[in-house]
Amino acid sequence: MELNITCIPGDGIGPEIVAEAKKVLDAVAAKYGHTMNYTDILMGGASIDVHGVPLTEEAIATAKSADAVLMGSIGGDTTTSPWYKLAPNLRPEAGLLALRKALNLFANLRPALLYEELADACPLKKEISAAGFDMMIMRELTGGLYFGERKTVEENGVLKATDTLTYDENEIRRIAIKGFDIAMKRKKKVTSVDKANVLDSSRLWRKVVEEVAKDYPEVSLEHMLVDNCAMQLVKDPAQFDVILTENMFGDILSDEASMVTGSIGMLASASLNDTKFGLYEPSHGSAPDIAGKDIANPIATVLSASMMLRYSFDLDKEADAIDNAVKQVLKEGYRTGDIMSEGCTQVGCKQMGDLLAQRV
Ligand code: IPM
Ligand code: MG
């Protein structure tokens, strides 16, 4: 099979981790007889430095013409980087938001699971983490507060900023359907998270999710208020299977869930549209403080590449080979600095990529 992949190395540790993911993908290609065609585009700070904008129309067109997009990470240190002196619509993050919108990537899948070998990294008490957990956060990605109208005005010498949170029923329905579809392939439970005791957008969310649930009689549905969910994630994470939620709640809860695993360097993500097309990226950020030192953990990006093979190309066997390589390397005791523990062998970013590629 020929796979046309647009790569976005991005900023910070992005280029290093994408290089290792490519290494692993090349090993998969060699073993299973596929051809990987990579085309790199600039996004975020890397694009600002060259083009003055975080994403160009040409870059969007290149991404659109690919079968899938594999991304590292974008952005820099918000207090020291000159990128953050630019107008908000010209900063690195604006490139990512624009790309999500341009590619209609409304469904964001963020798995958060506890790896047996890394259970010690989990910050929860043993009696809580002992049950293990494996959840999928399904975040709506192209609506809500992050894409509503916003403005800052001065009224009678007082600055006033407004952001708007809007969802129409179709936007809610399509993400709910994806959420229930995924639940059918997992433990068949959906927790829909909202703030229906306050927000109209949440009340509509709840109504539409209940309608969609009728088509999935095998899936059990519960509603949970977002503040309670934030609490439940640390109190009893094992209760969750699929968490279905809107854009900002999903942004916040997915960071919390990844911290609860104790190993954010291990967590992948996929952003999908209505077709097989998707953008795949690690859940973590660009970690500018450790960029270029060959100490970043490439596993989240490698696992994102595995999600790409699974969701965009239906190459389940190949994706399994990557997932198993990760488990194998962990079992053999190899760790990057972020997940290092006593008795293990610490390796750099490149060496971790080599080990993974060899085990594919
Ligand atoms: C994420 C990030 C982005 C978001 C930022 C960089 C705009 O936090 O992917 O979670 O909020 O969506
Ligand atoms: Mg975030």
PDB file of N, CA and C in Angstrom, residues 153-247:
ATOM      1  N   VAL A 153     -13.025  45.125  23.968  1.00  0.00           N
ATOM      2  CA  VAL A 153     -13.358  46.530  23.722  1.00  0.00           C
ATOM      3  C   VAL A 153     -13.110  47.332  24.994  1.00  0.00           C
ATOM      4  N   GLU A 154     -13.042  48.640  24.814  1.00  0.00           N
ATOM      5  CA  GLU A 154     -12.916  49.506  25.986  1.00  0.00           C
ATOM      6  C   GLU A 154     -14.207  50.291  26.115  1.00  0.00           C
ATOM      7  N   GLU A 155     -14.863  50.159  27.245  1.00  0.00           N
ATOM      8  CA  GLU A 155     -16.103  50.899  27.478  1.00  0.00           C
ATOM      9  C   GLU A 155     -15.922  51.807  28.678  1.00  0.00           C
ATOM     10  N   ASN A 156     -16.046  53.083  28.464  1.00  0.00           N
ATOM     11  CA  ASN A 156     -15.861  54.079  29.541  1.00  0.00           C
ATOM     12  C   ASN A 156     -14.546  53.850  30.290  1.00  0.00           C
ATOM     13  N   GLY A 157     -13.493  53.609  29.523  1.00  0.00           N
ATOM     14  CA  GLY A 157     -12.169  53.454  30.131  1.00  0.00           C
ATOM     15  C   GLY A 157     -11.947  52.093  30.779  1.00  0.00           C
ATOM     16  N   VAL A 158     -12.912  51.173  30.627  1.00  0.00           N
ATOM     17  CA  VAL A 158     -12.765  49.840  31.218  1.00  0.00           C
ATOM     18  C   VAL A 158     -12.669  48.803  30.104  1.00  0.00           C
ATOM     19  N   LEU A 159     -11.621  48.007  30.140  1.00  0.00           N
ATOM     20  CA  LEU A 159     -11.461  46.967  29.119  1.00  0.00           C
ATOM     21  C   LEU A 159     -12.445  45.827  29.368  1.00  0.00           C
ATOM     22  N   LYS A 160     -13.047  45.344  28.306  1.00  0.00           N
ATOM     23  CA  LYS A 160     -14.025  44.257  28.451  1.00  0.00           C
ATOM     24  C   LYS A 160     -13.787  43.229  27.342  1.00  0.00           C
ATOM     25  N   ALA A 161     -13.608  41.977  27.722  1.00  0.00           N
ATOM     26  CA  ALA A 161     -13.351  40.912  26.737  1.00  0.00           C
ATOM     27  C   ALA A 161     -14.535  39.940  26.707  1.00  0.00           C
ATOM     28  N   THR A 162     -14.877  39.493  25.507  1.00  0.00           N
ATOM     29  CA  THR A 162     -16.000  38.563  25.355  1.00  0.00           C
ATOM     30  C   THR A 162     -15.599  37.382  24.484  1.00  0.00           C
ATOM     31  N   ASP A 163     -15.912  36.175  24.922  1.00  0.00           N
ATOM     32  CA  ASP A 163     -15.790  34.973  24.094  1.00  0.00           C
ATOM     33  C   ASP A 163     -17.169  34.325  24.045  1.00  0.00           C
ATOM     34  N   THR A 164     -17.508  33.709  22.939  1.00  0.00           N
ATOM     35  CA  THR A 164     -18.843  33.106  22.860  1.00  0.00           C
ATOM     36  C   THR A 164     -18.782  31.601  22.637  1.00  0.00           C
ATOM     37  N   LEU A 165     -19.680  30.907  23.307  1.00  0.00           N
ATOM     38  CA  LEU A 165     -19.730  29.442  23.254  1.00  0.00           C
ATOM     39  C   LEU A 165     -21.002  29.027  22.518  1.00  0.00           C
ATOM     40  N   THR A 166     -20.852  28.571  21.298  1.00  0.00           N
ATOM     41  CA  THR A 166     -22.017  28.199  20.493  1.00  0.00           C
ATOM     42  C   THR A 166     -21.868  26.780  19.971  1.00  0.00           C
ATOM     43  N   TYR A 167     -22.919  25.995  20.050  1.00  0.00           N
ATOM     44  CA  TYR A 167     -22.981  24.696  19.377  1.00  0.00           C
ATOM     45  C   TYR A 167     -24.327  24.557  18.706  1.00  0.00           C
ATOM     46  N   ASP A 168     -24.353  24.062  17.469  1.00  0.00           N
ATOM     47  CA  ASP A 168     -25.648  23.700  16.913  1.00  0.00           C
ATOM     48  C   ASP A 168     -25.816  22.188  17.047  1.00  0.00           C
ATOM     49  N   GLU A 169     -27.033  21.730  16.873  1.00  0.00           N
ATOM     50  CA  GLU A 169     -27.314  20.317  17.161  1.00  0.00           C
ATOM     51  C   GLU A 169     -26.556  19.369  16.228  1.00  0.00           C
ATOM     52  N   ASN A 170     -26.272  19.826  15.009  1.00  0.00           N
ATOM     53  CA  ASN A 170     -25.547  18.946  14.080  1.00  0.00           C
ATOM     54  C   ASN A 170     -24.103  18.724  14.532  1.00  0.00           C
ATOM     55  N   GLU A 171     -23.486  19.789  15.038  1.00  0.00           N
ATOM     56  CA  GLU A 171     -22.114  19.657  15.554  1.00  0.00           C
ATOM     57  C   GLU A 171     -22.072  18.680  16.730  1.00  0.00           C
ATOM     58  N   ILE A 172     -23.111  18.733  17.558  1.00  0.00           N
ATOM     59  CA  ILE A 172     -23.145  17.831  18.719  1.00  0.00           C
ATOM     60  C   ILE A 172     -23.412  16.398  18.260  1.00  0.00           C
ATOM     61  N   ARG A 173     -24.343  16.275  17.313  1.00  0.00           N
ATOM     62  CA  ARG A 173     -24.739  14.922  16.873  1.00  0.00           C
ATOM     63  C   ARG A 173     -23.560  14.167  16.259  1.00  0.00           C
ATOM     64  N   ARG A 174     -22.797  14.829  15.402  1.00  0.00           N
ATOM     65  CA  ARG A 174     -21.720  14.093  14.706  1.00  0.00           C
ATOM     66  C   ARG A 174     -20.630  13.633  15.667  1.00  0.00           C
ATOM     67  N   ILE A 175     -20.322  14.426  16.686  1.00  0.00           N
ATOM     68  CA  ILE A 175     -19.294  13.981  17.647  1.00  0.00           C
ATOM     69  C   ILE A 175     -19.875  12.908  18.572  1.00  0.00           C
ATOM     70  N   ALA A 176     -21.167  13.039  18.891  1.00  0.00           N
ATOM     71  CA  ALA A 176     -21.793  12.017  19.743  1.00  0.00           C
ATOM     72  C   ALA A 176     -21.788  10.673  19.021  1.00  0.00           C
ATOM     73  N   ILE A 177     -22.096  10.680  17.735  1.00  0.00           N
ATOM     74  CA  ILE A 177     -22.104   9.426  16.961  1.00  0.00           C
ATOM     75  C   ILE A 177     -20.711   8.787  16.992  1.00  0.00           C
ATOM     76  N   LYS A 178     -19.687   9.610  16.776  1.00  0.00           N
ATOM     77  CA  LYS A 178     -18.310   9.075  16.842  1.00  0.00           C
ATOM     78  C   LYS A 178     -18.027   8.480  18.218  1.00  0.00           C
ATOM     79  N   GLY A 179     -18.481   9.163  19.257  1.00  0.00           N
ATOM     80  CA  GLY A 179     -18.249   8.702  20.626  1.00  0.00           C
ATOM     81  C   GLY A 179     -18.896   7.349  20.879  1.00  0.00           C
ATOM     82  N   PHE A 180     -20.141   7.209  20.429  1.00  0.00           N
ATOM     83  CA  PHE A 180     -20.838   5.937  20.642  1.00  0.00           C
ATOM     84  C   PHE A 180     -20.234   4.834  19.764  1.00  0.00           C
ATOM     85  N   ASP A 181     -19.816   5.193  18.544  1.00  0.00           N
ATOM     86  CA  ASP A 181     -19.156   4.199  17.680  1.00  0.00           C
ATOM     87  C   ASP A 181     -17.907   3.643  18.349  1.00  0.00           C
ATOM     88  N   ILE A 182     -17.113   4.538  18.924  1.00  0.00           N
ATOM     89  CA  ILE A 182     -15.881   4.108  19.597  1.00  0.00           C
ATOM     90  C   ILE A 182     -16.231   3.255  20.821  1.00  0.00           C
ATOM     91  N   ALA A 183     -17.261   3.666  21.563  1.00  0.00           N
ATOM     92  CA  ALA A 183     -17.656   2.913  22.760  1.00  0.00           C
ATOM     93  C   ALA A 183     -18.038   1.476  22.388  1.00  0.00           C
ATOM     94  N   MET A 184     -18.664   1.312  21.224  1.00  0.00           N
ATOM     95  CA  MET A 184     -19.061  -0.028  20.762  1.00  0.00           C
ATOM     96  C   MET A 184     -17.847  -0.937  20.598  1.00  0.00           C
ATOM     97  N   LYS A 185     -16.685  -0.335  20.285  1.00  0.00           N
ATOM     98  CA  LYS A 185     -15.458  -1.128  20.110  1.00  0.00           C
ATOM     99  C   LYS A 185     -14.702  -1.273  21.422  1.00  0.00           C
ATOM    100  N   ARG A 186     -15.223  -0.657  22.491  1.00  0.00           N
ATOM    101  CA  ARG A 186     -14.526  -0.711  23.780  1.00  0.00           C
ATOM    102  C   ARG A 186     -15.447  -1.340  24.822  1.00  0.00           C
ATOM    103  N   LYS A 187     -15.561  -0.691  25.990  1.00  0.00           N
ATOM    104  CA  LYS A 187     -16.340  -1.290  27.073  1.00  0.00           C
ATOM    105  C   LYS A 187     -17.812  -0.880  27.068  1.00  0.00           C
ATOM    106  N   LYS A 188     -18.217  -0.211  26.000  1.00  0.00           N
ATOM    107  CA  LYS A 188     -19.640   0.142  25.791  1.00  0.00           C
ATOM    108  C   LYS A 188     -20.222   1.033  26.882  1.00  0.00           C
ATOM    109  N   LYS A 189     -19.437   2.002  27.277  1.00  0.00           N
ATOM    110  CA  LYS A 189     -19.966   2.968  28.240  1.00  0.00           C
ATOM    111  C   LYS A 189     -19.571   4.381  27.803  1.00  0.00           C
ATOM    112  N   VAL A 190     -20.546   5.286  27.783  1.00  0.00           N
ATOM    113  CA  VAL A 190     -20.259   6.679  27.457  1.00  0.00           C
ATOM    114  C   VAL A 190     -20.624   7.555  28.658  1.00  0.00           C
ATOM    115  N   THR A 191     -19.657   8.371  29.078  1.00  0.00           N
ATOM    116  CA  THR A 191     -19.948   9.397  30.075  1.00  0.00           C
ATOM    117  C   THR A 191     -19.936  10.726  29.338  1.00  0.00           C
ATOM    118  N   SER A 192     -21.097  11.334  29.209  1.00  0.00           N
ATOM    119  CA  SER A 192     -21.172  12.616  28.525  1.00  0.00           C
ATOM    120  C   SER A 192     -21.011  13.711  29.560  1.00  0.00           C
ATOM    121  N   VAL A 193     -20.031  14.586  29.319  1.00  0.00           N
ATOM    122  CA  VAL A 193     -19.680  15.594  30.322  1.00  0.00           C
ATOM    123  C   VAL A 193     -20.130  16.974  29.865  1.00  0.00           C
ATOM    124  N   ASP A 194     -20.840  17.670  30.739  1.00  0.00           N
ATOM    125  CA  ASP A 194     -21.343  19.001  30.381  1.00  0.00           C
ATOM    126  C   ASP A 194     -21.469  19.868  31.633  1.00  0.00           C
ATOM    127  N   LYS A 195     -22.067  21.013  31.471  1.00  0.00           N
ATOM    128  CA  LYS A 195     -22.369  21.880  32.613  1.00  0.00           C
ATOM    129  C   LYS A 195     -23.829  22.308  32.439  1.00  0.00           C
ATOM    130  N   ALA A 196     -24.697  21.287  32.363  1.00  0.00           N
ATOM    131  CA  ALA A 196     -26.107  21.517  32.028  1.00  0.00           C
ATOM    132  C   ALA A 196     -26.875  22.212  33.148  1.00  0.00           C
ATOM    133  N   ASN A 197     -26.265  22.300  34.338  1.00  0.00           N
ATOM    134  CA  ASN A 197     -26.952  23.037  35.410  1.00  0.00           C
ATOM    135  C   ASN A 197     -26.805  24.547  35.243  1.00  0.00           C
ATOM    136  N   VAL A 198     -25.972  24.961  34.262  1.00  0.00           N
ATOM    137  CA  VAL A 198     -25.771  26.396  34.052  1.00  0.00           C
ATOM    138  C   VAL A 198     -25.924  26.805  32.583  1.00  0.00           C
ATOM    139  N   LEU A 199     -25.315  26.037  31.672  1.00  0.00           N
ATOM    140  CA  LEU A 199     -25.168  26.505  30.294  1.00  0.00           C
ATOM    141  C   LEU A 199     -26.237  25.968  29.333  1.00  0.00           C
ATOM    142  N   ASP A 200     -26.767  26.856  28.502  1.00  0.00           N
ATOM    143  CA  ASP A 200     -27.706  26.428  27.460  1.00  0.00           C
ATOM    144  C   ASP A 200     -27.037  25.464  26.482  1.00  0.00           C
ATOM    145  N   SER A 201     -25.791  25.770  26.112  1.00  0.00           N
ATOM    146  CA  SER A 201     -25.092  24.898  25.150  1.00  0.00           C
ATOM    147  C   SER A 201     -24.982  23.479  25.718  1.00  0.00           C
ATOM    148  N   SER A 202     -24.850  23.366  27.018  1.00  0.00           N
ATOM    149  CA  SER A 202     -24.761  22.047  27.654  1.00  0.00           C
ATOM    150  C   SER A 202     -26.114  21.346  27.687  1.00  0.00           C
ATOM    151  N   ARG A 203     -27.179  22.130  27.857  1.00  0.00           N
ATOM    152  CA  ARG A 203     -28.514  21.506  27.874  1.00  0.00           C
ATOM    153  C   ARG A 203     -28.843  20.936  26.492  1.00  0.00           C
ATOM    154  N   LEU A 204     -28.438  21.682  25.446  1.00  0.00           N
ATOM    155  CA  LEU A 204     -28.646  21.160  24.092  1.00  0.00           C
ATOM    156  C   LEU A 204     -27.764  19.927  23.875  1.00  0.00           C
ATOM    157  N   TRP A 205     -26.545  19.999  24.365  1.00  0.00           N
ATOM    158  CA  TRP A 205     -25.595  18.874  24.265  1.00  0.00           C
ATOM    159  C   TRP A 205     -26.243  17.608  24.840  1.00  0.00           C
ATOM    160  N   ARG A 206     -26.793  17.724  26.030  1.00  0.00           N
ATOM    161  CA  ARG A 206     -27.385  16.591  26.732  1.00  0.00           C
ATOM    162  C   ARG A 206     -28.572  16.014  25.944  1.00  0.00           C
ATOM    163  N   LYS A 207     -29.400  16.909  25.422  1.00  0.00           N
ATOM    164  CA  LYS A 207     -30.599  16.484  24.677  1.00  0.00           C
ATOM    165  C   LYS A 207     -30.195  15.687  23.425  1.00  0.00           C
ATOM    166  N   VAL A 208     -29.227  16.224  22.676  1.00  0.00           N
ATOM    167  CA  VAL A 208     -28.822  15.569  21.436  1.00  0.00           C
ATOM    168  C   VAL A 208     -28.115  14.234  21.731  1.00  0.00           C
ATOM    169  N   VAL A 209     -27.279  14.221  22.760  1.00  0.00           N
ATOM    170  CA  VAL A 209     -26.579  12.982  23.123  1.00  0.00           C
ATOM    171  C   VAL A 209     -27.602  11.899  23.488  1.00  0.00           C
ATOM    172  N   GLU A 210     -28.657  12.289  24.188  1.00  0.00           N
ATOM    173  CA  GLU A 210     -29.696  11.305  24.542  1.00  0.00           C
ATOM    174  C   GLU A 210     -30.412  10.756  23.302  1.00  0.00           C
ATOM    175  N   GLU A 211     -30.620  11.621  22.329  1.00  0.00           N
ATOM    176  CA  GLU A 211     -31.240  11.166  21.069  1.00  0.00           C
ATOM    177  C   GLU A 211     -30.342  10.149  20.368  1.00  0.00           C
ATOM    178  N   VAL A 212     -29.057  10.485  20.283  1.00  0.00           N
ATOM    179  CA  VAL A 212     -28.107   9.586  19.614  1.00  0.00           C
ATOM    180  C   VAL A 212     -28.021   8.247  20.346  1.00  0.00           C
ATOM    181  N   ALA A 213     -28.073   8.309  21.671  1.00  0.00           N
ATOM    182  CA  ALA A 213     -27.944   7.085  22.489  1.00  0.00           C
ATOM    183  C   ALA A 213     -29.009   6.053  22.138  1.00  0.00           C
ATOM    184  N   LYS A 214     -30.170   6.530  21.694  1.00  0.00           N
ATOM    185  CA  LYS A 214     -31.265   5.599  21.353  1.00  0.00           C
ATOM    186  C   LYS A 214     -30.862   4.621  20.249  1.00  0.00           C
ATOM    187  N   ASP A 215     -29.918   5.048  19.387  1.00  0.00           N
ATOM    188  CA  ASP A 215     -29.461   4.161  18.304  1.00  0.00           C
ATOM    189  C   ASP A 215     -28.403   3.172  18.784  1.00  0.00           C
ATOM    190  N   TYR A 216     -28.000   3.279  20.037  1.00  0.00           N
ATOM    191  CA  TYR A 216     -26.955   2.389  20.572  1.00  0.00           C
ATOM    192  C   TYR A 216     -27.441   1.738  21.867  1.00  0.00           C
ATOM    193  N   PRO A 217     -28.435   0.852  21.761  1.00  0.00           N
ATOM    194  CA  PRO A 217     -29.011   0.265  22.977  1.00  0.00           C
ATOM    195  C   PRO A 217     -28.008  -0.517  23.823  1.00  0.00           C
ATOM    196  N   GLU A 218     -26.921  -0.984  23.203  1.00  0.00           N
ATOM    197  CA  GLU A 218     -25.936  -1.763  23.972  1.00  0.00           C
ATOM    198  C   GLU A 218     -25.002  -0.888  24.809  1.00  0.00           C
ATOM    199  N   VAL A 219     -24.979   0.407  24.473  1.00  0.00           N
ATOM    200  CA  VAL A 219     -24.053   1.297  25.180  1.00  0.00           C
ATOM    201  C   VAL A 219     -24.776   1.958  26.348  1.00  0.00           C
ATOM    202  N   SER A 220     -24.169   1.908  27.530  1.00  0.00           N
ATOM    203  CA  SER A 220     -24.795   2.605  28.658  1.00  0.00           C
ATOM    204  C   SER A 220     -24.297   4.050  28.675  1.00  0.00           C
ATOM    205  N   LEU A 221     -25.238   4.950  28.906  1.00  0.00           N
ATOM    206  CA  LEU A 221     -24.926   6.382  28.890  1.00  0.00           C
ATOM    207  C   LEU A 221     -25.153   6.975  30.264  1.00  0.00           C
ATOM    208  N   GLU A 222     -24.180   7.761  30.719  1.00  0.00           N
ATOM    209  CA  GLU A 222     -24.421   8.557  31.921  1.00  0.00           C
ATOM    210  C   GLU A 222     -23.992   9.987  31.639  1.00  0.00           C
ATOM    211  N   HIS A 223     -24.635  10.927  32.337  1.00  0.00           N
ATOM    212  CA  HIS A 223     -24.245  12.329  32.230  1.00  0.00           C
ATOM    213  C   HIS A 223     -23.483  12.707  33.484  1.00  0.00           C
ATOM    214  N   MET A 224     -22.493  13.568  33.302  1.00  0.00           N
ATOM    215  CA  MET A 224     -21.723  14.008  34.467  1.00  0.00           C
ATOM    216  C   MET A 224     -21.393  15.485  34.292  1.00  0.00           C
ATOM    217  N   LEU A 225     -21.527  16.243  35.350  1.00  0.00           N
ATOM    218  CA  LEU A 225     -21.147  17.655  35.281  1.00  0.00           C
ATOM    219  C   LEU A 225     -19.623  17.766  35.270  1.00  0.00           C
ATOM    220  N   VAL A 226     -19.127  18.751  34.546  1.00  0.00           N
ATOM    221  CA  VAL A 226     -17.685  18.817  34.302  1.00  0.00           C
ATOM    222  C   VAL A 226     -16.868  18.980  35.590  1.00  0.00           C
ATOM    223  N   ASP A 227     -17.395  19.741  36.545  1.00  0.00           N
ATOM    224  CA  ASP A 227     -16.632  19.912  37.790  1.00  0.00           C
ATOM    225  C   ASP A 227     -16.550  18.586  38.554  1.00  0.00           C
ATOM    226  N   ASN A 228     -17.645  17.863  38.545  1.00  0.00           N
ATOM    227  CA  ASN A 228     -17.636  16.542  39.190  1.00  0.00           C
ATOM    228  C   ASN A 228     -16.681  15.592  38.453  1.00  0.00           C
ATOM    229  N   CYS A 229     -16.675  15.689  37.130  1.00  0.00           N
ATOM    230  CA  CYS A 229     -15.809  14.810  36.337  1.00  0.00           C
ATOM    231  C   CYS A 229     -14.339  15.052  36.673  1.00  0.00           C
ATOM    232  N   ALA A 230     -13.981  16.322  36.833  1.00  0.00           N
ATOM    233  CA  ALA A 230     -12.589  16.652  37.191  1.00  0.00           C
ATOM    234  C   ALA A 230     -12.214  15.946  38.490  1.00  0.00           C
ATOM    235  N   MET A 231     -13.189  15.867  39.400  1.00  0.00           N
ATOM    236  CA  MET A 231     -12.955  15.220  40.687  1.00  0.00           C
ATOM    237  C   MET A 231     -12.903  13.692  40.542  1.00  0.00           C
ATOM    238  N   GLN A 232     -13.871  13.162  39.789  1.00  0.00           N
ATOM    239  CA  GLN A 232     -13.946  11.701  39.624  1.00  0.00           C
ATOM    240  C   GLN A 232     -12.693  11.131  38.946  1.00  0.00           C
ATOM    241  N   LEU A 233     -12.071  11.944  38.080  1.00  0.00           N
ATOM    242  CA  LEU A 233     -10.875  11.463  37.371  1.00  0.00           C
ATOM    243  C   LEU A 233      -9.735  11.112  38.323  1.00  0.00           C
ATOM    244  N   VAL A 234      -9.669  11.808  39.456  1.00  0.00           N
ATOM    245  CA  VAL A 234      -8.617  11.464  40.415  1.00  0.00           C
ATOM    246  C   VAL A 234      -9.140  10.536  41.518  1.00  0.00           C
ATOM    247  N   LYS A 235     -10.461  10.507  41.675  1.00  0.00           N
ATOM    248  CA  LYS A 235     -11.044   9.693  42.750  1.00  0.00           C
ATOM    249  C   LYS A 235     -11.200   8.240  42.314  1.00  0.00           C
ATOM    250  N   ASP A 236     -11.658   8.066  41.073  1.00  0.00           N
ATOM    251  CA  ASP A 236     -11.961   6.712  40.612  1.00  0.00           C
ATOM    252  C   ASP A 236     -11.897   6.639  39.072  1.00  0.00           C
ATOM    253  N   PRO A 237     -10.669   6.757  38.518  1.00  0.00           N
ATOM    254  CA  PRO A 237     -10.556   6.805  37.053  1.00  0.00           C
ATOM    255  C   PRO A 237     -11.020   5.523  36.362  1.00  0.00           C
ATOM    256  N   ALA A 238     -11.056   4.428  37.108  1.00  0.00           N
ATOM    257  CA  ALA A 238     -11.430   3.148  36.488  1.00  0.00           C
ATOM    258  C   ALA A 238     -12.885   3.130  36.021  1.00  0.00           C
ATOM    259  N   GLN A 239     -13.698   4.067  36.528  1.00  0.00           N
ATOM    260  CA  GLN A 239     -15.120   4.067  36.160  1.00  0.00           C
ATOM    261  C   GLN A 239     -15.346   4.487  34.710  1.00  0.00           C
ATOM    262  N   PHE A 240     -14.346   5.113  34.068  1.00  0.00           N
ATOM    263  CA  PHE A 240     -14.567   5.692  32.742  1.00  0.00           C
ATOM    264  C   PHE A 240     -14.169   4.764  31.600  1.00  0.00           C
ATOM    265  N   ASP A 241     -14.968   4.835  30.541  1.00  0.00           N
ATOM    266  CA  ASP A 241     -14.603   4.193  29.282  1.00  0.00           C
ATOM    267  C   ASP A 241     -14.441   5.313  28.250  1.00  0.00           C
ATOM    268  N   VAL A 242     -15.549   5.770  27.650  1.00  0.00           N
ATOM    269  CA  VAL A 242     -15.471   6.916  26.739  1.00  0.00           C
ATOM    270  C   VAL A 242     -16.035   8.143  27.451  1.00  0.00           C
ATOM    271  N   ILE A 243     -15.242   9.207  27.496  1.00  0.00           N
ATOM    272  CA  ILE A 243     -15.722  10.495  28.001  1.00  0.00           C
ATOM    273  C   ILE A 243     -15.999  11.364  26.784  1.00  0.00           C
ATOM    274  N   LEU A 244     -17.242  11.755  26.631  1.00  0.00           N
ATOM    275  CA  LEU A 244     -17.658  12.532  25.463  1.00  0.00           C
ATOM    276  C   LEU A 244     -17.919  13.957  25.897  1.00  0.00           C
ATOM    277  N   THR A 245     -17.201  14.918  25.313  1.00  0.00           N
ATOM    278  CA  THR A 245     -17.384  16.275  25.812  1.00  0.00           C
ATOM    279  C   THR A 245     -17.021  17.356  24.792  1.00  0.00           C
ATOM    280  N   GLU A 246     -17.410  18.589  25.120  1.00  0.00           N
ATOM    281  CA  GLU A 246     -17.191  19.705  24.189  1.00  0.00           C
ATOM    282  C   GLU A 246     -15.736  20.172  24.245  1.00  0.00           C
ATOM    283  N   ASN A 247     -15.436  21.138  23.417  1.00  0.00           N
ATOM    284  CA  ASN A 247     -14.056  21.527  23.154  1.00  0.00           C
ATOM    285  C   ASN A 247     -13.248  21.939  24.399  1.00  0.00           C
TER     286      ASN A 247
END
